[in-house]
mmCIF file of C-alpha atoms in Angstrom:
data_model
loop_
_atom_site.group_PDB
_atom_site.id
_atom_site.type_symbol
_atom_site.label_atom_id
_atom_site.label_comp_id
_atom_site.label_asym_id
_atom_site.label_seq_id
_atom_site.Cartn_x
_atom_site.Cartn_y
_atom_site.Cartn_z
ATOM 1 C CA MET A 1 134.474 42.297 102.109
ATOM 2 C CA GLU A 2 136.599 44.910 100.502
ATOM 3 C CA ARG A 3 133.840 45.935 98.257
ATOM 4 C CA ILE A 4 131.523 46.429 101.332
ATOM 5 C CA ARG A 5 134.261 48.656 103.050
ATOM 6 C CA GLU A 6 134.448 50.590 99.787
ATOM 7 C CA ARG A 7 130.860 51.062 99.528
ATOM 8 C CA VAL A 8 130.798 52.352 103.151
ATOM 9 C CA ILE A 9 133.468 54.885 102.604
ATOM 10 C CA GLN A 10 131.785 56.113 99.517
ATOM 11 C CA ILE A 11 128.265 56.724 101.481
ATOM 12 C CA TYR A 12 130.240 58.439 104.211
ATOM 13 C CA GLY A 13 132.002 60.746 101.740
ATOM 14 C CA ASN A 14 128.802 61.531 100.123
ATOM 15 C CA LEU A 15 127.080 62.224 103.419
ATOM 16 C CA VAL A 16 130.046 64.664 104.573
ATOM 17 C CA SER A 17 129.627 66.213 100.970
ATOM 18 C CA LEU A 18 125.793 66.761 101.401
ATOM 19 C CA LEU A 19 126.314 68.336 104.829
ATOM 20 C CA GLN A 20 128.999 70.725 103.654
ATOM 21 C CA LYS A 21 126.564 71.579 100.803
ATOM 22 C CA CYS A 22 123.708 72.229 103.478
ATOM 23 C CA ILE A 23 126.174 74.266 105.505
ATOM 24 C CA PHE A 24 126.959 76.410 102.581
ATOM 25 C CA CYS A 25 123.223 76.851 101.579
ATOM 26 C CA ILE A 26 122.727 78.226 105.200
ATOM 27 C CA LEU A 27 125.829 80.500 105.041
ATOM 28 C CA SER A 28 124.946 82.020 101.702
ATOM 29 C CA VAL A 29 121.972 83.843 103.405
ATOM 30 C CA GLY A 30 124.662 86.042 104.978
ATOM 31 C CA PRO A 31 127.368 88.029 102.779
ATOM 32 C CA ILE A 32 129.849 85.689 100.748
ATOM 33 C CA PRO A 33 133.281 87.055 100.445
ATOM 34 C CA ASN A 34 134.320 87.663 96.991
ATOM 35 C CA HIS A 35 137.972 87.276 97.274
ATOM 36 C CA ILE A 36 139.969 85.069 99.691
ATOM 37 C CA ALA A 37 143.820 84.903 100.128
ATOM 38 C CA PHE A 38 145.761 82.318 101.768
ATOM 39 C CA ILE A 39 149.359 82.432 103.157
ATOM 40 C CA MET A 40 150.204 78.775 103.070
ATOM 41 C CA ASP A 41 152.508 78.681 106.388
ATOM 42 C CA GLY A 42 153.669 75.644 108.396
ATOM 43 C CA ASN A 43 154.639 73.244 105.756
ATOM 44 C CA ARG A 44 158.159 72.584 107.185
ATOM 45 C CA ARG A 45 156.829 72.650 110.715
ATOM 46 C CA PHE A 46 154.447 69.910 109.774
ATOM 47 C CA THR A 47 157.272 67.962 108.282
ATOM 48 C CA LYS A 48 159.191 68.256 111.269
ATOM 49 C CA LYS A 49 156.123 67.551 113.639
ATOM 50 C CA CYS A 50 155.216 64.179 111.764
ATOM 51 C CA LYS A 51 158.721 63.240 111.264
ATOM 52 C CA LEU A 52 158.384 63.030 107.489
ATOM 53 C CA MET A 53 160.928 63.286 104.562
ATOM 54 C CA GLU A 54 162.086 66.733 103.482
ATOM 55 C CA GLY A 55 159.485 68.099 101.179
ATOM 56 C CA ALA A 56 156.710 65.840 102.255
ATOM 57 C CA GLY A 57 154.973 68.761 104.213
ATOM 58 C CA HIS A 58 154.896 70.721 100.983
ATOM 59 C CA LYS A 59 153.111 67.850 98.933
ATOM 60 C CA ILE A 60 150.562 67.468 101.655
ATOM 61 C CA GLY A 61 150.190 71.240 101.694
ATOM 62 C CA PHE A 62 149.254 71.044 98.098
ATOM 63 C CA SER A 63 146.359 68.594 98.636
ATOM 64 C CA ALA A 64 145.327 70.927 101.460
ATOM 65 C CA LEU A 65 145.276 73.634 98.999
ATOM 66 C CA MET A 66 143.156 71.692 96.497
ATOM 67 C CA SER A 67 140.528 71.099 99.318
ATOM 68 C CA MET A 68 140.397 74.879 100.339
ATOM 69 C CA LEU A 69 139.979 75.615 96.529
ATOM 70 C CA LYS A 70 137.122 73.261 96.522
ATOM 71 C CA TYR A 71 135.357 74.869 99.393
ATOM 72 C CA CYS A 72 136.029 78.332 98.043
ATOM 73 C CA TYR A 73 134.571 77.634 94.520
ATOM 74 C CA GLU A 74 131.742 75.574 95.775
ATOM 75 C CA PHE A 75 130.644 78.328 98.301
ATOM 76 C CA GLY A 76 130.638 80.971 95.567
ATOM 77 C CA VAL A 77 134.178 82.888 96.230
ATOM 78 C CA ARG A 78 135.154 83.989 92.774
ATOM 79 C CA TYR A 79 138.716 85.053 93.528
ATOM 80 C CA VAL A 80 141.241 83.034 95.340
ATOM 81 C CA THR A 81 144.916 84.323 95.825
ATOM 82 C CA VAL A 82 147.652 82.074 97.478
ATOM 83 C CA TYR A 83 151.105 83.106 98.678
ATOM 84 C CA ALA A 84 153.216 80.185 96.976
ATOM 85 C CA PHE A 85 156.760 81.621 96.833
ATOM 86 C CA SER A 86 158.114 84.952 98.284
ATOM 87 C CA ILE A 87 161.082 86.634 96.837
ATOM 88 C CA GLU A 88 162.563 86.285 100.464
ATOM 89 C CA ASN A 89 162.277 82.643 100.075
ATOM 90 C CA PHE A 90 165.066 82.570 97.381
ATOM 91 C CA LYS A 91 167.210 83.094 100.430
ATOM 92 C CA ARG A 92 166.638 79.618 101.637
ATOM 93 C CA SER A 93 169.258 76.640 100.725
ATOM 94 C CA PRO A 94 169.479 76.293 96.960
ATOM 95 C CA GLU A 95 168.516 72.544 97.429
ATOM 96 C CA GLU A 96 165.147 73.723 99.039
ATOM 97 C CA VAL A 97 164.471 76.338 96.458
ATOM 98 C CA GLN A 98 165.050 73.811 93.733
ATOM 99 C CA SER A 99 162.868 71.284 95.306
ATOM 100 C CA LEU A 100 160.074 73.878 95.546
ATOM 101 C CA MET A 101 160.678 74.877 91.915
ATOM 102 C CA ASP A 102 160.213 71.262 90.910
ATOM 103 C CA LEU A 103 157.278 70.944 93.033
ATOM 104 C CA MET A 104 155.747 73.857 91.322
ATOM 105 C CA LEU A 105 156.509 72.686 87.823
ATOM 106 C CA GLU A 106 154.906 69.158 88.635
ATOM 107 C CA LYS A 107 151.816 70.950 90.134
ATOM 108 C CA ILE A 108 151.219 73.411 87.227
ATOM 109 C CA GLU A 109 151.294 70.488 84.878
ATOM 110 C CA GLU A 110 148.906 68.559 86.985
ATOM 111 C CA ILE A 111 146.209 71.335 87.243
ATOM 112 C CA LEU A 112 146.288 71.758 83.575
ATOM 113 C CA LYS A 113 144.847 68.328 83.037
ATOM 114 C CA GLU A 114 141.425 67.556 82.007
ATOM 115 C CA GLN A 115 139.937 66.431 85.279
ATOM 116 C CA SER A 116 141.510 68.987 87.437
ATOM 117 C CA ILE A 117 139.726 71.416 89.677
ATOM 118 C CA VAL A 118 140.834 74.295 87.215
ATOM 119 C CA ASN A 119 138.684 73.001 84.539
ATOM 120 C CA ARG A 120 135.938 71.629 86.660
ATOM 121 C CA TYR A 121 135.044 75.082 88.186
ATOM 122 C CA GLY A 122 136.236 77.257 85.182
ATOM 123 C CA VAL A 123 139.279 78.734 86.864
ATOM 124 C CA ARG A 124 141.439 81.179 85.229
ATOM 125 C CA VAL A 125 145.093 80.885 86.522
ATOM 126 C CA ILE A 126 147.217 83.975 86.915
ATOM 127 C CA PHE A 127 150.757 84.096 88.196
ATOM 128 C CA SER A 128 151.447 87.239 89.936
ATOM 129 C CA GLY A 129 154.890 88.446 90.890
ATOM 130 C CA ASN A 130 158.231 89.190 89.226
ATOM 131 C CA LEU A 131 158.337 86.081 86.929
ATOM 132 C CA LYS A 132 161.554 87.152 85.405
ATOM 133 C CA LEU A 133 163.277 86.070 88.940
ATOM 134 C CA LEU A 134 162.120 82.371 88.244
ATOM 135 C CA SER A 135 164.220 79.750 86.240
ATOM 136 C CA GLU A 136 163.137 79.510 82.633
ATOM 137 C CA PRO A 137 161.290 76.155 82.720
ATOM 138 C CA VAL A 138 159.050 77.319 85.611
ATOM 139 C CA ARG A 139 158.545 80.689 84.093
ATOM 140 C CA LEU A 140 157.482 78.886 80.704
ATOM 141 C CA ALA A 141 155.302 76.499 82.496
ATOM 142 C CA ALA A 142 153.393 79.508 84.334
ATOM 143 C CA GLU A 143 153.010 81.320 81.031
ATOM 144 C CA ARG A 144 151.550 78.195 79.344
ATOM 145 C CA ALA A 145 149.221 77.721 82.301
ATOM 146 C CA MET A 146 147.929 81.450 82.124
ATOM 147 C CA LEU A 147 147.458 80.966 78.305
ATOM 148 C CA ALA A 148 145.690 77.635 78.698
ATOM 149 C CA THR A 149 143.160 78.994 81.154
ATOM 150 C CA ALA A 150 142.766 82.453 79.791
ATOM 151 C CA LYS A 151 139.197 81.741 78.561
ATOM 152 C CA ASN A 152 137.989 80.323 81.796
ATOM 153 C CA SER A 153 135.531 82.959 83.356
ATOM 154 C CA LYS A 154 133.872 81.404 86.245
ATOM 155 C CA ALA A 155 136.565 82.065 88.945
ATOM 156 C CA VAL A 156 140.151 83.171 89.245
ATOM 157 C CA LEU A 157 143.170 81.654 91.041
ATOM 158 C CA SER A 158 146.043 84.105 91.570
ATOM 159 C CA ILE A 159 149.143 82.485 92.648
ATOM 160 C CA CYS A 160 151.739 84.688 93.988
ATOM 161 C CA VAL A 161 155.350 83.611 93.060
ATOM 162 C CA ALA A 162 158.561 85.623 93.191
ATOM 163 C CA TYR A 163 156.129 88.072 94.923
ATOM 164 C CA THR A 164 156.356 90.581 97.687
ATOM 165 C CA SER A 165 154.167 93.692 98.320
ATOM 166 C CA THR A 166 157.035 96.202 98.257
ATOM 167 C CA ASN A 167 158.438 94.537 94.942
ATOM 168 C CA GLU A 168 154.907 94.980 93.497
ATOM 169 C CA ILE A 169 154.460 98.693 94.497
ATOM 170 C CA MET A 170 157.933 99.583 93.238
ATOM 171 C CA HIS A 171 157.139 97.673 90.143
ATOM 172 C CA ALA A 172 153.715 99.618 89.610
ATOM 173 C CA VAL A 173 155.568 102.911 90.328
ATOM 174 C CA GLN A 174 158.124 102.212 87.697
ATOM 175 C CA GLU A 175 155.497 100.998 85.101
ATOM 176 C CA SER A 176 153.651 104.338 85.869
ATOM 177 C CA CYS A 177 156.621 106.470 85.185
ATOM 178 C CA GLU A 178 157.537 104.681 82.117
ATOM 179 C CA GLU A 179 154.050 105.257 80.812
ATOM 180 C CA LYS A 180 154.296 108.772 81.867
ATOM 181 C CA TRP A 181 157.640 109.172 80.105
ATOM 182 C CA ASP A 182 156.107 107.666 76.833
ATOM 183 C CA GLU A 183 153.209 110.043 77.061
ATOM 184 C CA ILE A 184 155.375 113.074 77.322
ATOM 185 C CA THR A 185 157.741 112.086 74.682
ATOM 186 C CA LEU A 186 154.819 111.571 72.280
ATOM 187 C CA LEU A 187 153.314 114.891 73.183
ATOM 188 C CA ASN A 188 156.862 116.387 72.533
ATOM 189 C CA SER A 189 157.497 114.801 69.406
ATOM 190 C CA SER A 190 154.218 115.705 67.871
ATOM 191 C CA GLY A 191 155.245 119.300 68.365
ATOM 192 C CA ALA A 192 152.571 119.770 71.210
ATOM 193 C CA GLY A 193 154.983 119.519 74.053
ATOM 194 C CA TYR A 194 155.934 123.083 74.432
ATOM 195 C CA GLY A 195 159.308 121.831 75.915
ATOM 196 C CA LEU A 196 157.474 119.351 78.434
ATOM 197 C CA ILE A 197 160.712 117.475 78.814
ATOM 198 C CA SER A 198 162.352 120.197 80.372
ATOM 199 C CA LEU A 199 159.092 120.670 82.303
ATOM 200 C CA GLY A 200 159.235 124.574 81.928
ATOM 201 C CA GLY A 201 155.449 124.294 80.966
ATOM 202 C CA TYR A 202 154.181 122.809 84.169
ATOM 203 C CA GLU A 203 153.068 124.600 87.403
ATOM 204 C CA GLN A 204 154.564 123.002 90.452
ATOM 205 C CA ASP A 205 151.131 121.818 91.518
ATOM 206 C CA GLU A 206 150.820 119.833 88.462
ATOM 207 C CA MET A 207 154.260 118.460 88.569
ATOM 208 C CA ASP A 208 153.236 116.916 91.964
ATOM 209 C CA HIS A 209 150.243 114.976 90.357
ATOM 210 C CA LEU A 210 151.705 113.649 87.225
ATOM 211 C CA ILE A 211 151.396 110.255 88.329
ATOM 212 C CA LYS A 212 147.997 109.504 90.020
ATOM 213 C CA LEU A 213 147.132 106.760 92.338
ATOM 214 C CA THR A 214 144.857 105.182 89.625
ATOM 215 C CA ASP A 215 147.954 104.989 87.408
ATOM 216 C CA ILE A 216 149.889 103.027 90.006
ATOM 217 C CA GLU A 217 146.927 100.695 90.909
ATOM 218 C CA LYS A 218 146.311 99.525 87.370
ATOM 219 C CA HIS A 219 150.009 98.377 87.033
ATOM 220 C CA MET A 220 149.944 96.260 90.158
ATOM 221 C CA TYR A 221 150.631 92.405 89.592
ATOM 222 C CA MET A 222 147.124 91.876 91.450
ATOM 223 C CA ALA A 223 145.199 94.539 89.304
ATOM 224 C CA ALA A 224 143.048 91.830 87.894
ATOM 225 C CA ALA A 225 141.547 90.894 91.122
ATOM 226 C CA PRO A 226 139.435 93.144 93.752
ATOM 227 C CA ASP A 227 140.896 93.664 97.272
ATOM 228 C CA PRO A 228 140.618 90.478 99.280
ATOM 229 C CA ASP A 229 137.925 90.271 101.885
ATOM 230 C CA ILE A 230 139.656 87.624 104.016
ATOM 231 C CA ILE A 231 143.499 86.776 104.439
ATOM 232 C CA ILE A 232 143.905 83.375 106.258
ATOM 233 C CA ARG A 233 147.556 82.716 107.549
ATOM 234 C CA THR A 234 147.812 79.353 109.115
ATOM 235 C CA SER A 235 150.267 78.454 112.023
ATOM 236 C CA GLY A 236 148.999 81.096 114.210
ATOM 237 C CA GLU A 237 151.527 83.712 112.814
ATOM 238 C CA THR A 238 149.988 87.134 112.954
ATOM 239 C CA ARG A 239 152.244 88.963 110.414
ATOM 240 C CA LEU A 240 151.555 89.407 106.659
ATOM 241 C CA SER A 241 155.179 88.858 105.789
ATOM 242 C CA ASN A 242 154.977 91.329 102.704
ATOM 243 C CA PHE A 243 151.703 89.948 101.077
ATOM 244 C CA LEU A 244 149.030 92.128 99.759
ATOM 245 C CA LEU A 245 149.983 94.986 102.000
ATOM 246 C CA TRP A 246 148.572 97.488 99.451
ATOM 247 C CA GLN A 247 145.147 95.615 99.032
ATOM 248 C CA SER A 248 144.479 94.686 102.515
ATOM 249 C CA ALA A 249 143.362 97.921 104.016
ATOM 250 C CA ASN A 250 139.743 96.681 104.687
ATOM 251 C CA CYS A 251 140.325 93.008 104.784
ATOM 252 C CA TYR A 252 139.698 90.553 107.708
ATOM 253 C CA LEU A 253 143.071 88.984 108.747
ATOM 254 C CA TYR A 254 142.409 85.394 110.190
ATOM 255 C CA SER A 255 145.205 83.447 111.865
ATOM 256 C CA PRO A 256 144.309 79.895 112.648
ATOM 257 C CA SER A 257 146.763 78.039 114.788
ATOM 258 C CA VAL A 258 146.674 74.876 112.545
ATOM 259 C CA LEU A 259 149.583 74.150 110.265
ATOM 260 C CA TRP A 260 148.704 74.652 106.599
ATOM 261 C CA PRO A 261 148.690 70.828 105.787
ATOM 262 C CA GLU A 262 146.334 70.393 108.551
ATOM 263 C CA ILE A 263 143.739 73.069 107.442
ATOM 264 C CA GLY A 264 140.350 71.982 106.877
ATOM 265 C CA PHE A 265 136.567 72.746 106.482
ATOM 266 C CA ARG A 266 136.234 73.767 110.247
ATOM 267 C CA GLN A 267 138.799 76.717 109.743
ATOM 268 C CA PHE A 268 137.145 77.536 106.487
ATOM 269 C CA LEU A 269 133.773 77.757 108.100
ATOM 270 C CA TRP A 270 135.127 79.650 110.989
ATOM 271 C CA ALA A 271 136.714 82.429 108.833
ATOM 272 C CA ILE A 272 133.414 82.694 106.787
ATOM 273 C CA LEU A 273 131.355 83.141 110.050
ATOM 274 C CA ASN A 274 133.788 85.751 111.372
ATOM 275 C CA PHE A 275 133.970 87.554 108.202
ATOM 276 C CA GLN A 276 129.948 87.794 107.985
ATOM 277 C CA GLN A 277 129.906 89.075 111.611
ATOM 278 C CA ILE A 278 132.166 92.067 110.796
ATOM 279 C CA HIS A 279 131.314 92.495 107.182
ATOM 280 C CA PHE A 280 129.027 95.589 107.802
ATOM 281 C CA TYR A 281 131.743 97.242 109.810
ATOM 282 C CA LEU A 282 134.257 96.642 107.115
ATOM 283 C CA ASP A 283 132.202 97.562 104.134
ATOM 284 C CA LYS A 284 131.515 101.058 106.144
ATOM 285 C CA GLN A 285 135.327 101.490 106.487
ATOM 286 C CA ARG A 286 135.771 100.706 102.793
ATOM 287 C CA LYS A 287 133.098 103.248 101.712
ATOM 288 C CA GLN A 288 134.647 105.930 103.994
ATOM 289 C CA SER A 289 138.145 105.582 102.604
ATOM 290 C CA MET B 1 159.751 107.914 123.612
ATOM 291 C CA THR B 2 158.367 109.341 120.309
ATOM 292 C CA LEU B 3 154.884 109.583 119.667
ATOM 293 C CA GLU B 4 153.749 109.625 116.124
ATOM 294 C CA PHE B 5 150.361 110.177 114.491
ATOM 295 C CA ALA B 6 149.769 108.424 111.169
ATOM 296 C CA SER B 7 146.765 108.684 108.897
ATOM 297 C CA PHE B 8 145.142 106.967 106.104
ATOM 298 C CA SER B 9 146.703 109.516 103.775
ATOM 299 C CA ASP B 10 150.217 108.358 104.729
ATOM 300 C CA GLY B 11 149.358 105.016 102.958
ATOM 301 C CA LYS B 12 148.448 105.036 99.286
ATOM 302 C CA GLU B 13 148.410 108.581 98.739
ATOM 303 C CA ALA B 14 152.183 108.956 100.012
ATOM 304 C CA VAL B 15 153.237 106.335 97.774
ATOM 305 C CA ALA B 16 151.531 108.344 94.626
ATOM 306 C CA LYS B 17 153.523 111.599 95.964
ATOM 307 C CA ALA B 18 156.693 109.493 96.211
ATOM 308 C CA ALA B 19 156.180 108.044 92.604
ATOM 309 C CA ASN B 20 156.104 111.696 91.524
ATOM 310 C CA VAL B 21 159.303 112.559 93.635
ATOM 311 C CA LEU B 22 160.992 109.573 91.742
ATOM 312 C CA PHE B 23 159.638 110.461 88.400
ATOM 313 C CA MET B 24 160.870 114.017 88.906
ATOM 314 C CA LYS B 25 164.324 112.901 89.790
ATOM 315 C CA TYR B 26 164.560 110.700 86.728
ATOM 316 C CA LEU B 27 163.685 113.560 84.585
ATOM 317 C CA LYS B 28 166.023 115.812 86.049
ATOM 318 C CA SER B 29 168.886 113.448 85.921
ATOM 319 C CA GLY B 30 168.657 114.077 82.156
ATOM 320 C CA SER B 31 168.909 110.208 81.244
ATOM 321 C CA THR B 32 167.804 109.685 77.868
ATOM 322 C CA SER B 33 168.542 105.988 77.692
ATOM 323 C CA SER B 34 165.441 103.675 76.862
ATOM 324 C CA TYR B 35 163.397 102.781 79.981
ATOM 325 C CA GLN B 36 162.105 99.545 78.692
ATOM 326 C CA GLY B 37 162.632 96.347 80.936
ATOM 327 C CA GLU B 38 165.296 97.557 83.156
ATOM 328 C CA GLN B 39 164.843 98.196 86.736
ATOM 329 C CA ILE B 40 165.431 101.868 87.172
ATOM 330 C CA PHE B 41 164.295 102.010 90.945
ATOM 331 C CA THR B 42 165.312 100.147 93.932
ATOM 332 C CA GLU B 43 163.222 99.612 96.844
ATOM 333 C CA SER B 44 165.483 101.693 99.052
ATOM 334 C CA GLN B 45 165.194 104.579 96.488
ATOM 335 C CA MET B 46 161.276 104.219 97.021
ATOM 336 C CA GLY B 47 161.935 104.242 100.894
ATOM 337 C CA GLU B 48 163.815 107.340 100.457
ATOM 338 C CA ALA B 49 161.256 108.878 98.449
ATOM 339 C CA LEU B 50 158.384 107.919 100.822
ATOM 340 C CA LYS B 51 160.513 109.521 103.702
ATOM 341 C CA THR B 52 160.699 112.727 101.697
ATOM 342 C CA VAL B 53 157.120 112.988 101.438
ATOM 343 C CA GLY B 54 156.321 111.848 105.096
ATOM 344 C CA GLY B 55 154.768 108.387 104.362
ATOM 345 C CA ASN B 56 157.929 106.439 105.943
ATOM 346 C CA GLY B 57 159.299 105.922 109.283
ATOM 347 C CA PRO B 58 160.468 103.244 111.661
ATOM 348 C CA GLU B 59 158.650 99.767 110.933
ATOM 349 C CA PRO B 60 156.440 98.683 113.992
ATOM 350 C CA ASP B 61 157.371 95.324 115.518
ATOM 351 C CA LEU B 62 153.881 95.144 116.968
ATOM 352 C CA LEU B 63 150.539 96.579 115.593
ATOM 353 C CA LEU B 64 147.584 96.659 118.223
ATOM 354 C CA VAL B 65 144.114 96.845 116.494
ATOM 355 C CA TYR B 66 141.463 98.406 118.662
ATOM 356 C CA GLY B 67 138.112 97.839 117.252
ATOM 357 C CA PRO B 68 135.563 95.270 116.042
ATOM 358 C CA ALA B 69 137.811 93.590 113.515
ATOM 359 C CA ARG B 70 141.445 92.467 113.128
ATOM 360 C CA CYS B 71 142.174 94.712 109.945
ATOM 361 C CA HIS B 72 145.112 96.980 109.603
ATOM 362 C CA LEU B 73 142.693 99.657 108.070
ATOM 363 C CA GLY B 74 145.248 101.025 105.474
ATOM 364 C CA PHE B 75 148.276 101.434 107.769
ATOM 365 C CA PRO B 76 151.208 102.584 105.323
ATOM 366 C CA ALA B 77 152.018 99.285 103.557
ATOM 367 C CA TRP B 78 155.872 100.169 103.387
ATOM 368 C CA ARG B 79 155.943 99.877 107.072
ATOM 369 C CA ILE B 80 154.017 96.833 108.049
ATOM 370 C CA ARG B 81 155.999 94.090 105.992
ATOM 371 C CA TYR B 82 156.792 92.102 108.987
ATOM 372 C CA THR B 83 154.786 93.463 111.784
ATOM 373 C CA GLU B 84 152.845 91.200 114.043
ATOM 374 C CA ILE B 85 149.234 92.421 114.024
ATOM 375 C CA GLN B 86 147.201 91.766 117.062
ATOM 376 C CA HIS B 87 143.606 92.187 117.674
ATOM 377 C CA MET B 88 142.892 93.722 121.014
ATOM 378 C CA GLY B 89 139.080 94.164 121.025
ATOM 379 C CA PRO B 90 137.117 97.301 121.322
ATOM 380 C CA LEU B 91 138.743 100.373 122.442
ATOM 381 C CA LYS B 92 136.667 100.835 125.611
ATOM 382 C CA SER B 93 137.879 97.619 126.954
ATOM 383 C CA MET B 94 141.516 98.654 126.890
ATOM 384 C CA LYS B 95 143.143 97.031 129.895
ATOM 385 C CA TYR B 96 146.830 96.962 131.179
ATOM 386 C CA GLY B 97 146.603 92.963 131.558
ATOM 387 C CA SER B 98 145.595 92.494 127.832
ATOM 388 C CA LEU B 99 148.683 94.739 126.885
ATOM 389 C CA ILE B 100 150.942 92.708 128.867
ATOM 390 C CA LYS B 101 149.491 89.609 127.276
ATOM 391 C CA ALA B 102 149.994 91.048 123.728
ATOM 392 C CA ILE B 103 153.494 91.908 124.528
ATOM 393 C CA TYR B 104 154.151 88.608 126.040
ATOM 394 C CA LYS B 105 152.739 86.845 122.791
ATOM 395 C CA PHE B 106 155.070 88.811 120.765
ATOM 396 C CA THR B 107 158.070 87.689 122.500
ATOM 397 C CA MET B 108 157.146 84.069 121.922
ATOM 398 C CA VAL B 109 156.916 84.705 118.255
ATOM 399 C CA GLN B 110 159.994 83.441 115.931
ATOM 400 C CA GLN B 111 160.578 85.007 112.544
ATOM 401 C CA ASN B 112 162.630 83.537 109.766
ATOM 402 C CA TYR B 113 161.900 86.403 107.258
ATOM 403 C CA GLY B 114 161.565 84.101 104.408
ATOM 404 C CA LYS B 115 164.393 81.771 105.142
#
């Protein structure tokens, strides 16, 4: 009896999988987004709504993330970015922050295992953000994960931890200044400086353009990925909360009303369909800017 | 009421200009200590520098997007950290009723600011 039930569930699972593959086949006639970003909002609300224990929402949210990653990589999306932990989230109670850090540590170890999604789809994992703000065990685990998956080249997963867009921009500006300083110091010490340190040798116009936009862009935490095509924020919230503000100029912002742990194939499908509808317009905007 | 016109160049290009302002300030301060690793700029200094180059101003609470897509099209990043972005449809279908609805939706929003 038990075996028949298991068999039925297996057949049902295979049918659903086949249906999803067919839908992906049809969709891939249109443009496929290269990069999708997720703001995983609503875990705590889900916990409250379903009257679960604290932290359960985040654990279920992690499985929802694994499903969404599977859909993305099966469909052919090469870059996926997730907003795992904001610098602003450090303001939460120390117990909550600690439990989130523990969950992160646990899940990093899990995704590095042999049969995990990361190895199945050849995903390179990158942790973007001010990693110095993380506790040592989490930071070391993140660095280990980045090293272990560095050779994977089929897809990229950027996990934003201790990240805000304003911090990212400020950090990129700082790195650009340091780089420019090193350049000038080098020129000066090799005798070719002509007193560059005192800047007597520069015209006012040149001084305003010492640091260029390209210098700043190459120092962004997210420099390894192209600009996102779709940003999906669950729970119906319409703000970006300091996420990818620099990179989302021509990005479709989608806000389904489901909570993150409830997100599924339907929302993914809807996001892709909407994206395909406005792709031509956004592409035009991108070329103009 | 203040009416401000912003453009695409108030976004990324303004940040590049502000970066130059900060760099100049640092050089002029004559500090010769090693740069490496320490944080030399704060976000508020960045905000001030952006203001001097004209790329900063009050942060909108609500951003109404008129056009075919819900997309902020390069609105200055420093100003839309917590802005509610609502899509209103094509410009030619702008109606008073939709505006009231958008403002009502905004009043129903609850923000934690990360907490």
